[in-house]
Amino acid sequence: MPDTAQRLQNFTESVIREMTRVSNQYEAINLSQGFPDDNPPALVLEAAHRAVDGDCHQYAITWGAPRFRRALARKQSRFMGLELDPDQHMVVTCGSTEAMMVAMMTACNPGDRVIIFSPFYENYGADTILSGAVPIYVPLRPPTYDFDPDELRRAFEQGVKALVLCNPSNPSGKVFTREELHIIAELSREFDAYVITDEVYEHIVYPPCEHVYMASLPGMFERTISCSSLSKTYSMTGWRLGYVIAVPEVISAAKKVHDFLTVGAAAPLQEAAVAALELPPEYYGELLAAYTRRRDLLCGYLDKAGLTYARPQGAYYVLADISAFGAGDDTAFCHWMAKEIGVAAVPGSSFFHEPVHHLVRFHFARSERILKEAGERLLKLQEYR
Ligand code: GLN
């Protein structure tokens, strides 16, 4: 049998999804793979029924159904403070997973260098390698997850084509400040690089932090390839609706990549999701209030269980320090915790390029009832300190 492609040997299967399998094996409460418990809003589900009863069952226009793009342009123009044209500035993709891959393949030639902040969402390393680019990692150091601007400059000096910015960040919960974004923006202009953003948690940012879109900073729309999705904002991770937003020159190139990768996102779901994109401003307030309660609930239990962590500023993940348990092996700890404590988390090392083995990632996109149950179980950890 011939060998499979060499490039696949440079990354592993998703540890996040592996931990879901481990969780199922031990019937643990799954706080590993981060997706919400909730259904999409009822009126979106009603729209989905109407869409399926209608006649949009064949391919939509490859870069996105016109109604969907118009609604997306209206919503994102409002939040991003930009005037986005549904025909010029966007490609609709199968989730932000495809959006990121499209962005990477649009920006990079084989051999180009790409800066990735570490810890990072595990897809970015794989995306970089699959697109033939070479990752350069710049640490966001725990417990504060700040970066050193000089270290970032030294990375840019190696000659980079793009920087990946996950903001709010998975897995650290960091929200980049306006000042930090300005530093990144200035370096990307100085070294003529793209910034590829992953902003899927754009509506889950806890005050006083605020979400600043990289593309909205002066001179940055031209060099930012903004990726996001409807998954987290409307609790529809299985609908696989994402998008790339950029200037027309970049979008024409991205359309080609997307067309040959997937042709398009599901036509009836694009139709139905218009109802989500047209939800009133209060929806976003309620979403944030629900996640704030969940964050405070889980963090309260972590406090009681004696786990330290950096309080999430955004997204729905928290990296907790397990050093107090004498655990130098986060993977073994996560397997043990799923089995003995009944709660599944992701070993922090799967997000770090550096050898960091004292953190585990919990997600809190679960109902308050389930988080309470998980929290009660985590209290048992005290016996093992
Ligand atoms: N983004 C989620 C996480 O980080 C889900 C990952 C996935 O399985 N696609 O856990």
Coordinates of C-alpha atoms in Angstrom, one line a residue, residues 103-116 124-137 155-156 158-164 191-194 196 225:
A103 CA -8.0 32.5 4.5
M104 CA -4.8 30.6 5.0
M105 CA -4.8 29.2 1.4
T106 CA -5.7 32.6 0.0
A107 CA -2.9 34.4 1.9
C108 CA 0.0 32.0 1.8
N109 CA 2.3 30.4 -0.7
P110 CA 4.0 27.1 0.3
G111 CA 6.9 27.9 2.6
D112 CA 5.5 31.3 3.8
R113 CA 5.7 31.8 7.5
V114 CA 2.7 32.4 9.7
I115 CA 2.7 33.7 13.3
I116 CA 0.4 31.8 15.7
Y124 CA -4.4 26.6 13.3
G125 CA -1.3 24.4 13.4
A126 CA -3.0 21.9 11.0
D127 CA -4.4 24.7 8.7
T128 CA -0.9 26.2 8.4
I129 CA 0.7 22.8 7.6
L130 CA -2.1 21.8 5.2
S131 CA -1.7 25.1 3.3
G132 CA 2.0 24.5 3.0
A133 CA 2.9 27.4 5.3
V134 CA 5.3 27.2 8.2
P135 CA 4.1 28.2 11.7
I136 CA 6.1 30.5 14.0
Y137 CA 4.8 30.4 17.6
A155 CA 9.0 36.8 14.9
F156 CA 7.9 39.4 12.2
Q158 CA 11.8 36.4 10.2
G159 CA 9.6 37.4 7.3
V160 CA 6.0 36.4 7.7
K161 CA 3.0 36.5 5.4
A162 CA 0.3 36.4 8.0
L163 CA -0.5 36.3 11.7
V164 CA -3.4 34.4 13.1
F191 CA 6.2 44.0 7.6
D192 CA 3.4 43.9 5.0
A193 CA 1.6 40.8 6.4
Y194 CA -2.0 39.8 6.6
I196 CA -6.2 36.4 9.7
I225 CA -9.0 38.5 6.6

